[in-house]
PDB file of C-alpha atoms and ligand atoms in Angstrom:
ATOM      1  CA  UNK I   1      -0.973   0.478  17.189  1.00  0.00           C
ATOM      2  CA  UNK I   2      -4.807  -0.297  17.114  1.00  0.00           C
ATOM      3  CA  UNK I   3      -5.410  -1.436  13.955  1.00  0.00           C
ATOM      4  CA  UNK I   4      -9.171  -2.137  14.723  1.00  0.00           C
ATOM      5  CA  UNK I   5      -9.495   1.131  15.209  1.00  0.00           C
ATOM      6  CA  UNK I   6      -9.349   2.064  12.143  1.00  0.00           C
ATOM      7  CA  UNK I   7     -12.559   4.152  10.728  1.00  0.00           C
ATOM      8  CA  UNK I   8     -13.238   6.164   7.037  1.00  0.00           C
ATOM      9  CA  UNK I   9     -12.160   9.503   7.370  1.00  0.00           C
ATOM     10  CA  UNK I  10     -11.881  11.459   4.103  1.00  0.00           C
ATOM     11  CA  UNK I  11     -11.144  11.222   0.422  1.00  0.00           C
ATOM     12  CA  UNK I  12      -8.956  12.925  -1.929  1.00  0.00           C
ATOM     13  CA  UNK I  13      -8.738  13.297  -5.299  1.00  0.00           C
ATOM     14  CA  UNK I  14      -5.227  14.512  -5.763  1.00  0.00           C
ATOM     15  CA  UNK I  15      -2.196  15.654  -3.245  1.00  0.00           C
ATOM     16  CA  UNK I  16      -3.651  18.869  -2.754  1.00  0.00           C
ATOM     17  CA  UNK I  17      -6.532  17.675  -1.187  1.00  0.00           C
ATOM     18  CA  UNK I  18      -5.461  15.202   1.166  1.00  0.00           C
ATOM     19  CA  UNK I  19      -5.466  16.327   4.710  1.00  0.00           C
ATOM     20  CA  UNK I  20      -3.358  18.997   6.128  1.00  0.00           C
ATOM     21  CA  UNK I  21      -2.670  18.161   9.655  1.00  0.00           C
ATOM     22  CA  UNK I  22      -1.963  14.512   9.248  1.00  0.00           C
ATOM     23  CA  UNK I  23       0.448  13.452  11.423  1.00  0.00           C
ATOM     24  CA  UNK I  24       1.817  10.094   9.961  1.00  0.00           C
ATOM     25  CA  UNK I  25       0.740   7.910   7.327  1.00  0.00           C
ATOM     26  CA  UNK I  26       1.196   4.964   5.729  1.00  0.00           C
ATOM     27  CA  UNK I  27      -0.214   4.374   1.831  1.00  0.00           C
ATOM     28  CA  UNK I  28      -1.436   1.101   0.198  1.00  0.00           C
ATOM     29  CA  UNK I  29      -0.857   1.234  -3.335  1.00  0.00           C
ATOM     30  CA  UNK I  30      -0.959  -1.880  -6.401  1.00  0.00           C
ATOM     31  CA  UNK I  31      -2.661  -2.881  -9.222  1.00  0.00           C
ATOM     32  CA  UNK I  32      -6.324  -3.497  -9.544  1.00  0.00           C
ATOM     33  CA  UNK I  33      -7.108  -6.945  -7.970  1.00  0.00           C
ATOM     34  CA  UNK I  34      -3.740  -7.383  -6.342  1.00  0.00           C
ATOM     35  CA  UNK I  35      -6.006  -7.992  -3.068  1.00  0.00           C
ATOM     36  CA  UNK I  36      -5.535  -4.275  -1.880  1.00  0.00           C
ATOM     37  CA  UNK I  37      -9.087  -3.795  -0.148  1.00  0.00           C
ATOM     38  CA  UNK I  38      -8.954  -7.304   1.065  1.00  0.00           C
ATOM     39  CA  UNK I  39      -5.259  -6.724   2.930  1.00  0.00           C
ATOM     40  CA  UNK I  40      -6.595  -3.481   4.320  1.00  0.00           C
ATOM     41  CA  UNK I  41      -9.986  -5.023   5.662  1.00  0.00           C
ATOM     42  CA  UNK I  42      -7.885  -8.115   7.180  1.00  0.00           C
ATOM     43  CA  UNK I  43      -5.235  -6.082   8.451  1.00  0.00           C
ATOM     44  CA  UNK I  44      -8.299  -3.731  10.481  1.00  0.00           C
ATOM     45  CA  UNK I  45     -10.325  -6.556  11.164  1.00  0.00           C
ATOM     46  CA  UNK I  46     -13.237  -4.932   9.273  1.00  0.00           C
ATOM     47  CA  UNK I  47     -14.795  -6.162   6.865  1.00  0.00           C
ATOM     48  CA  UNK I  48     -16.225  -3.102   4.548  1.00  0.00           C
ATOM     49  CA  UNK I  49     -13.797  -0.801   5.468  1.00  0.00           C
ATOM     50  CA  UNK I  50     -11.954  -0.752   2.213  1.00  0.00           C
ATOM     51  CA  UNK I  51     -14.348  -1.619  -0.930  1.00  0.00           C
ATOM     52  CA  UNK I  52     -13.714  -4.802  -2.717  1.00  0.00           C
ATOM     53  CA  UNK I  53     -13.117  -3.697  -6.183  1.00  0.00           C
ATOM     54  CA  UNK I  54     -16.172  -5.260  -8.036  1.00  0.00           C
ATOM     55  CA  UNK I  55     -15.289  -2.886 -11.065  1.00  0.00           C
ATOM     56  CA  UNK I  56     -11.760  -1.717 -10.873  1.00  0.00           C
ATOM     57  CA  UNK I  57     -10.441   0.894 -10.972  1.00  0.00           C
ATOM     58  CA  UNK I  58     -13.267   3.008 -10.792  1.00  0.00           C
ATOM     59  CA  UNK I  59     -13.339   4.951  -7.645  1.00  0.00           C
ATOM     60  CA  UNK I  60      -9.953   6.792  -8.488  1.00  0.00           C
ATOM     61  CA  UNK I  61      -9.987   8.438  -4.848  1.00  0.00           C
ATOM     62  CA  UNK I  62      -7.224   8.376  -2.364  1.00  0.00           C
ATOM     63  CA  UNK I  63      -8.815   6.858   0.772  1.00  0.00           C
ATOM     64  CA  UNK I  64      -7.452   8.073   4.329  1.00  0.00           C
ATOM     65  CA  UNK I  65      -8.687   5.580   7.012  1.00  0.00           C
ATOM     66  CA  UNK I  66      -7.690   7.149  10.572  1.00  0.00           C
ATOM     67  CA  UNK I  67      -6.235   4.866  13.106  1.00  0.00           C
ATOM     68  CA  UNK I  68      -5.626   6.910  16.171  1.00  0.00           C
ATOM     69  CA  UNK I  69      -5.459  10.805  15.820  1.00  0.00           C
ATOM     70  CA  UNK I  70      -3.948  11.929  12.928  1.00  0.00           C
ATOM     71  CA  UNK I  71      -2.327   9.021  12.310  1.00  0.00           C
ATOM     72  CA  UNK I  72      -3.962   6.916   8.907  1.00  0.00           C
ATOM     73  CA  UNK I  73      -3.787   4.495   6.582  1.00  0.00           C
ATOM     74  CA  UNK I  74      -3.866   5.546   2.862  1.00  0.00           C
ATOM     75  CA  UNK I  75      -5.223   3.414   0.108  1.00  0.00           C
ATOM     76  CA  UNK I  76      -4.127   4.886  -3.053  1.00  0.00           C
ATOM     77  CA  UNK I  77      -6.270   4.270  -6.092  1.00  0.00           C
ATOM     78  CA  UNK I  78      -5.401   1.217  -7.813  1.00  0.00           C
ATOM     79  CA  UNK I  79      -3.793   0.977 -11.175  1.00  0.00           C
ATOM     80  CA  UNK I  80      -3.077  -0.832 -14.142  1.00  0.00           C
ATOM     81  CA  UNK I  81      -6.759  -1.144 -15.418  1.00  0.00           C
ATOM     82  CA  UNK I  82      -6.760  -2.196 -18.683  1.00  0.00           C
ATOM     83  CA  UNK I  83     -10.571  -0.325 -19.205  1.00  0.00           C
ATOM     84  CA  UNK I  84      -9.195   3.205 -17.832  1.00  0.00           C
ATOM     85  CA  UNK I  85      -8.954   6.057 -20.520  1.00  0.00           C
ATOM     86  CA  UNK I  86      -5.466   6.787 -21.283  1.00  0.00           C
ATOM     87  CA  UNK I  87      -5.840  10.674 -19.983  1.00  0.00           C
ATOM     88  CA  UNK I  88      -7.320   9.076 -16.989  1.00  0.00           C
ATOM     89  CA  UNK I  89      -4.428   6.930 -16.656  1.00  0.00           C
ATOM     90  CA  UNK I  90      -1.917   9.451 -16.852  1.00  0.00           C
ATOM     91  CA  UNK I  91      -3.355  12.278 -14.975  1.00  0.00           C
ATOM     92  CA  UNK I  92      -3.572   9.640 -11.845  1.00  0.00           C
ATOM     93  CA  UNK I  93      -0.025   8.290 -12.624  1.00  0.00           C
ATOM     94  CA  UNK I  94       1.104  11.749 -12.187  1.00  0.00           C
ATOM     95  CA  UNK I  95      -1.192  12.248  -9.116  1.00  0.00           C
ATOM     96  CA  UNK I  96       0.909   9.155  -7.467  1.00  0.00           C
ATOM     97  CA  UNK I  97       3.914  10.209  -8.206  1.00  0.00           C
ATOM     98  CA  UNK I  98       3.230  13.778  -6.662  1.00  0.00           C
ATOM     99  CA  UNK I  99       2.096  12.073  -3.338  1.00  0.00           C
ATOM    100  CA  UNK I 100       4.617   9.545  -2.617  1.00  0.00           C
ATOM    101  CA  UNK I 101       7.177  12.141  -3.849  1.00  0.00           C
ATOM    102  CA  UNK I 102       5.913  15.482  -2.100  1.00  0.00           C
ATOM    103  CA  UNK I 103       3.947  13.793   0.846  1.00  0.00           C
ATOM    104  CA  UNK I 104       5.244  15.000   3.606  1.00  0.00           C
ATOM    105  CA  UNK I 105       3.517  12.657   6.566  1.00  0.00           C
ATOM    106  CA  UNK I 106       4.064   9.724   4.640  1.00  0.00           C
ATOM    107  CA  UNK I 107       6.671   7.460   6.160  1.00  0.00           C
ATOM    108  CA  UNK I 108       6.117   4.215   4.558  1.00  0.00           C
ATOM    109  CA  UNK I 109       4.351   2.301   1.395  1.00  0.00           C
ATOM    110  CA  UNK I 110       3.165  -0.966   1.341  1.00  0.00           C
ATOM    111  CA  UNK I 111       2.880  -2.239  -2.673  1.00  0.00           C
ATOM    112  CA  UNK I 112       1.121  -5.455  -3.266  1.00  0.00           C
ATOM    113  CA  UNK I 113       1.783  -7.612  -6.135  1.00  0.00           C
ATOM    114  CA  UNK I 114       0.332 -11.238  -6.699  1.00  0.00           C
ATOM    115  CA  UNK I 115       2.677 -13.724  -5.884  1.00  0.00           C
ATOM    116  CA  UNK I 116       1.586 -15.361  -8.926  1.00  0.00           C
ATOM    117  CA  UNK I 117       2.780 -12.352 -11.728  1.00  0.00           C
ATOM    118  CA  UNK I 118       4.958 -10.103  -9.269  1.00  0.00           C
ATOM    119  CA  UNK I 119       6.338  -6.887 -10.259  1.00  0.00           C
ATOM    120  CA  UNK I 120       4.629  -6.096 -13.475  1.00  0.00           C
ATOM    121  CA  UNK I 121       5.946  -2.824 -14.928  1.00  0.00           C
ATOM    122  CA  UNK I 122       3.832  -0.013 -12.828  1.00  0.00           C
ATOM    123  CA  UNK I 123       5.155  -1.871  -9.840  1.00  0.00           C
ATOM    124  CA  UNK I 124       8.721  -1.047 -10.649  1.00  0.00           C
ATOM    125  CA  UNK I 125       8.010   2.104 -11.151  1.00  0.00           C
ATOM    126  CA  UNK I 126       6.691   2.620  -7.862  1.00  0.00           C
ATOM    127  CA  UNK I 127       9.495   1.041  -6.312  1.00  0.00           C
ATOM    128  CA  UNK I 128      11.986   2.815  -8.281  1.00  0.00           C
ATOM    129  CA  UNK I 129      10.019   6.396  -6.946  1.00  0.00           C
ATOM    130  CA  UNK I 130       9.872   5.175  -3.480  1.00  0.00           C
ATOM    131  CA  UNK I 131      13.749   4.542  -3.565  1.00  0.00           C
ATOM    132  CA  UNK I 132      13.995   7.597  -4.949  1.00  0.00           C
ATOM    133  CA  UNK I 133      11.847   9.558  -2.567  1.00  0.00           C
ATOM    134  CA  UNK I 134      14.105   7.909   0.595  1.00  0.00           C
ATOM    135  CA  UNK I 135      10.939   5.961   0.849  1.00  0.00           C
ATOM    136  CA  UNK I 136      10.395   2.590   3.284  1.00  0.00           C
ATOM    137  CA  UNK I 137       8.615   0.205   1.102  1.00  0.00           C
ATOM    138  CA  UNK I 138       7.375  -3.170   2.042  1.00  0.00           C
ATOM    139  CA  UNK I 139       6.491  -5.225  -0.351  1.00  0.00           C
ATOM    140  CA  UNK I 140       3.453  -8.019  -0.271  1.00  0.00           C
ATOM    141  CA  UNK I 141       3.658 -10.922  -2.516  1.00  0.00           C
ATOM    142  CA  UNK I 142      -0.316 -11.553  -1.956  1.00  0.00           C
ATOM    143  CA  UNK I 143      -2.715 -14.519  -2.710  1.00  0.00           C
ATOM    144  CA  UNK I 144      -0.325 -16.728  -1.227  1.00  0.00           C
ATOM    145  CA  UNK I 145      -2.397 -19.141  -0.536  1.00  0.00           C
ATOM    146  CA  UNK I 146      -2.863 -19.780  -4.387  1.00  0.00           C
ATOM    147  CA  UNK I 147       0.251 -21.436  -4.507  1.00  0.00           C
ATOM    148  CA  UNK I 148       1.813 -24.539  -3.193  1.00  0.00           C
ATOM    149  CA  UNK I 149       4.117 -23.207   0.041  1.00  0.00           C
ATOM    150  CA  UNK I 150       7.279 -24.289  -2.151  1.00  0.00           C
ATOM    151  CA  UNK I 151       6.844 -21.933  -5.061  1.00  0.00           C
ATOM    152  CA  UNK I 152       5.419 -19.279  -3.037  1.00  0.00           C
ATOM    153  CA  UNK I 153       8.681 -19.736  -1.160  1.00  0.00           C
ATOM    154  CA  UNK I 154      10.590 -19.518  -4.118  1.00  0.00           C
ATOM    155  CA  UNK I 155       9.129 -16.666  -5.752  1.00  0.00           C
ATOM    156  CA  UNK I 156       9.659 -14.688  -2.351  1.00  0.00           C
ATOM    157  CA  UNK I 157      13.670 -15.820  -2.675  1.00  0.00           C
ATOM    158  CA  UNK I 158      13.907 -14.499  -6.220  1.00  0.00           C
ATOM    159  CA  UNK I 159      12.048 -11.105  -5.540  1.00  0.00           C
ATOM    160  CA  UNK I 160      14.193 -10.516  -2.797  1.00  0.00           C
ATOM    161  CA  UNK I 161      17.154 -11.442  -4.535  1.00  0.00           C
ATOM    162  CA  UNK I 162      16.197  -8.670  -7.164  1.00  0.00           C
ATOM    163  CA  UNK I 163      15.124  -6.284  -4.634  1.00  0.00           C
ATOM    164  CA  UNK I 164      18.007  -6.608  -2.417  1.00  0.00           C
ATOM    165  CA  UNK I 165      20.670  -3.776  -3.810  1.00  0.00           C
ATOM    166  CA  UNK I 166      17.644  -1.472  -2.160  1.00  0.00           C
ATOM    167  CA  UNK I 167      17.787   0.167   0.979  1.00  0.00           C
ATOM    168  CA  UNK I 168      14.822  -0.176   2.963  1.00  0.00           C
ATOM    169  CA  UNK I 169      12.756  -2.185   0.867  1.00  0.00           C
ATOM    170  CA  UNK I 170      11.296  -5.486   2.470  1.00  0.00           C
ATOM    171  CA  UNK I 171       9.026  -8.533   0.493  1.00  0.00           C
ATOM    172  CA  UNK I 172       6.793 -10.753   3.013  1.00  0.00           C
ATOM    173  CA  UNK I 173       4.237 -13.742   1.524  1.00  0.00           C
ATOM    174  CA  UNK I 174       0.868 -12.292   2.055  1.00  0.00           C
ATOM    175  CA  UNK I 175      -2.211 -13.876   2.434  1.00  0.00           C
ATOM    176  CA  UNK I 176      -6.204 -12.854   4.036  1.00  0.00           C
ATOM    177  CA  UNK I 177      -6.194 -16.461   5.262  1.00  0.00           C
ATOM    178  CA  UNK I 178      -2.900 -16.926   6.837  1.00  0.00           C
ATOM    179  CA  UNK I 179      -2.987 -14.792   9.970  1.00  0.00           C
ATOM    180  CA  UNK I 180       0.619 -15.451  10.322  1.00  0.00           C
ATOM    181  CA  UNK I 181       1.334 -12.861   7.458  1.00  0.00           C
ATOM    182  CA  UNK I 182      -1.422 -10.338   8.681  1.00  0.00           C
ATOM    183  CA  UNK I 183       0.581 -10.316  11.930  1.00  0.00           C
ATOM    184  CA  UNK I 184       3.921  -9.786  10.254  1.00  0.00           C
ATOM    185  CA  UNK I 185       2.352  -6.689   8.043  1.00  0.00           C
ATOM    186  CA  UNK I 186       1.001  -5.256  11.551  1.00  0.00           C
ATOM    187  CA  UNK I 187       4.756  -5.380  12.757  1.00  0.00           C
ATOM    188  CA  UNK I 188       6.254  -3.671   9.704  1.00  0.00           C
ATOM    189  CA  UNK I 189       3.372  -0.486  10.129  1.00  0.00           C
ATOM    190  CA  UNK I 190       3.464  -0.385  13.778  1.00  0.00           C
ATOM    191  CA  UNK I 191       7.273  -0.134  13.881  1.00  0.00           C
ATOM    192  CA  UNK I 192       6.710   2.721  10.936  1.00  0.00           C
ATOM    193  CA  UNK I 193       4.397   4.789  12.891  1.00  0.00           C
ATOM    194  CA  UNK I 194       6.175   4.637  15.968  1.00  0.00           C
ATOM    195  CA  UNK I 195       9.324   5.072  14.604  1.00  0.00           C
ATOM    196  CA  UNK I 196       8.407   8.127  13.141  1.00  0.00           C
ATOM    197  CA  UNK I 197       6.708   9.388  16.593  1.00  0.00           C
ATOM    198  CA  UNK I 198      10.515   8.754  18.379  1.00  0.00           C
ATOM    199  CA  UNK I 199      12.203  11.054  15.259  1.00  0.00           C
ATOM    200  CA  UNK I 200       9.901  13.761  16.355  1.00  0.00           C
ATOM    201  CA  UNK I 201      10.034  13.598  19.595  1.00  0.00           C
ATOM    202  CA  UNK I 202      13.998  13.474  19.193  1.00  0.00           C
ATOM    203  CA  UNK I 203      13.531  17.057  17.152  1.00  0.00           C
TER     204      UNK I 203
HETATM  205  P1  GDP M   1      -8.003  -4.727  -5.017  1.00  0.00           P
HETATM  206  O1  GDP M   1      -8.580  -4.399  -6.361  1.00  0.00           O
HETATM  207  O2  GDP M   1      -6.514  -4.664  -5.040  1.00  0.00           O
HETATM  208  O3  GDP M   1      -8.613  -3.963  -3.887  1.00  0.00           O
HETATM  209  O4  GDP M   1      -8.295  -6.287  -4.794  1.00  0.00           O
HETATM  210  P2  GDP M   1      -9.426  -6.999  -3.905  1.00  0.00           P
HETATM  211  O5  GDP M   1      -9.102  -6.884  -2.453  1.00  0.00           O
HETATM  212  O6  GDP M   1     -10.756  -6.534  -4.370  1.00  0.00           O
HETATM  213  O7  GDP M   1      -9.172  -8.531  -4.310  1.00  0.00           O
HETATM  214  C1  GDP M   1      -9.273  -8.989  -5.630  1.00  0.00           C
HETATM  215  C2  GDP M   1      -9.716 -10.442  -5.634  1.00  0.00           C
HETATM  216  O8  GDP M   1      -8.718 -11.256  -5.037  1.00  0.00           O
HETATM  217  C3  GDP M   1     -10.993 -10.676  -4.827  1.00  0.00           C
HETATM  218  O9  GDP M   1     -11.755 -11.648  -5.486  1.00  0.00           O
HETATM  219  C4  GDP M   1     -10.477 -11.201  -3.495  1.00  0.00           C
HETATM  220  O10 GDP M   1     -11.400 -12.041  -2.852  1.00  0.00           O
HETATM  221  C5  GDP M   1      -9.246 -11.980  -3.940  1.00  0.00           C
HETATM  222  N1  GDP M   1      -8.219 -12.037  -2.862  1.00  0.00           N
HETATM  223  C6  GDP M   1      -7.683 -10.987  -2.203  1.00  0.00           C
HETATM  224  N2  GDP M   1      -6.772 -11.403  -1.290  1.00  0.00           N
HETATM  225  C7  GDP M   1      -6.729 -12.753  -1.374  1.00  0.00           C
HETATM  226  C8  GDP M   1      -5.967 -13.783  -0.683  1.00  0.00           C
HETATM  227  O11 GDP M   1      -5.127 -13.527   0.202  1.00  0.00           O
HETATM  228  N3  GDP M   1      -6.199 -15.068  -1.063  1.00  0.00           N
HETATM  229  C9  GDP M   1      -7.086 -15.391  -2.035  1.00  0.00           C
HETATM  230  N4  GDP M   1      -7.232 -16.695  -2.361  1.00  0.00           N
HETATM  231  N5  GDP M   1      -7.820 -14.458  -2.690  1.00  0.00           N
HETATM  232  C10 GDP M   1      -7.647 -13.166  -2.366  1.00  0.00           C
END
């Protein structure tokens, strides 16, 4: 998979108006500032492909970014913004779970979470509907570079520990400056998109 390919397709504003004859996809999704635009501009080698978030969770649009045809990555609007109206809140809380529940292309989330506070409560929810929904998720512990490679190492032990009654959920240290990690998040999506090409081709 070409990740360097990647180039802005289209936005959406809820399920309904994402794109119709997407193939496969794979969605981004975390809380403001969990490092969401940086992962997706390392990960494609770009370097304004995904906006930095210099005022959070403003741009409340679900991003499709296409890699090769049909095939994209999805940044999903980020949450948790302590600024955001509550009816703003809600109405996109609802709009997230109707697209990683109902999304039919989807065949994989990636959820990022600072290794230095992981798995705040919106997190768990999002695991709990990807389990739910039959879901892959991988989880990023991100910003690992802010802490010594001991207690990163440790925190990754003790989410996986708590993760690991979960089928098909996986937890990787994450970091923009540890191309090690970048290479290990290329694996996970590549084997997700292709994966899902061999299931159709098996139909
Ligand atoms: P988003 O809101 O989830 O899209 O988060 P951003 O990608 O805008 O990142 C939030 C802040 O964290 C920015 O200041 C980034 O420079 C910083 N950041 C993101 N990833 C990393 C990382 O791997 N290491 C470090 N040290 N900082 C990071």
């Amino acid at each position: 998979m070409d990740f360097y390919a990647a180039k802005f397709s289209t936005s959406a504003d809820r399920l309904g108006a994402c794109p119709a004859d997407s193939l496969i996809e794979v969605a981004f999704a975390g809380r403001s500032n969990a490092g969401k635009s940086s992962a997706i501009n390392a990960l494609t080698g770009q370097t304004r492909l995904a906006r930095t978030s210099k005022t959070p969770g403003r741009t409340q649009l679900i991003n499709f970014f296409e890699l090769q045809e049909r095939h994209f990555l999805v940044d999903l609007p980020g949450y948790g913004f302590a600024k955001v109206p509550l009816a703003v809140k809600n109405k996109w809380q609802f709009e997230l779970e109707q697209y990683l529940r109902n999304r039919e292309p989807l065949k994989g989330l990636v959820l990022l979470s600072d290794v230095r506070h992981p798995l705040k409560e919106f997190d768990r929810l999002m695991v709990e509907w990807a389990v739910q929904s039959q879901l892959p998720l991988h989880l990023l512990l991100t910003k690992a570079d802010k802490l010594k490679r001991g207690a990163a190492k440790g925190t990754l032990l003790s989410v996986e520990r708590e993760l690991k009654e979960l089928s098909a959920v996986s937890v990787q240290l994450f970091s923009i400056t540890q191309g090690e990690t970048i290479n290990t998040l290329r694996q996970q999506l590549t084997s997700w998109f292709l994966g899902s090409e061999d299931n159709q081709d098996g139909e």
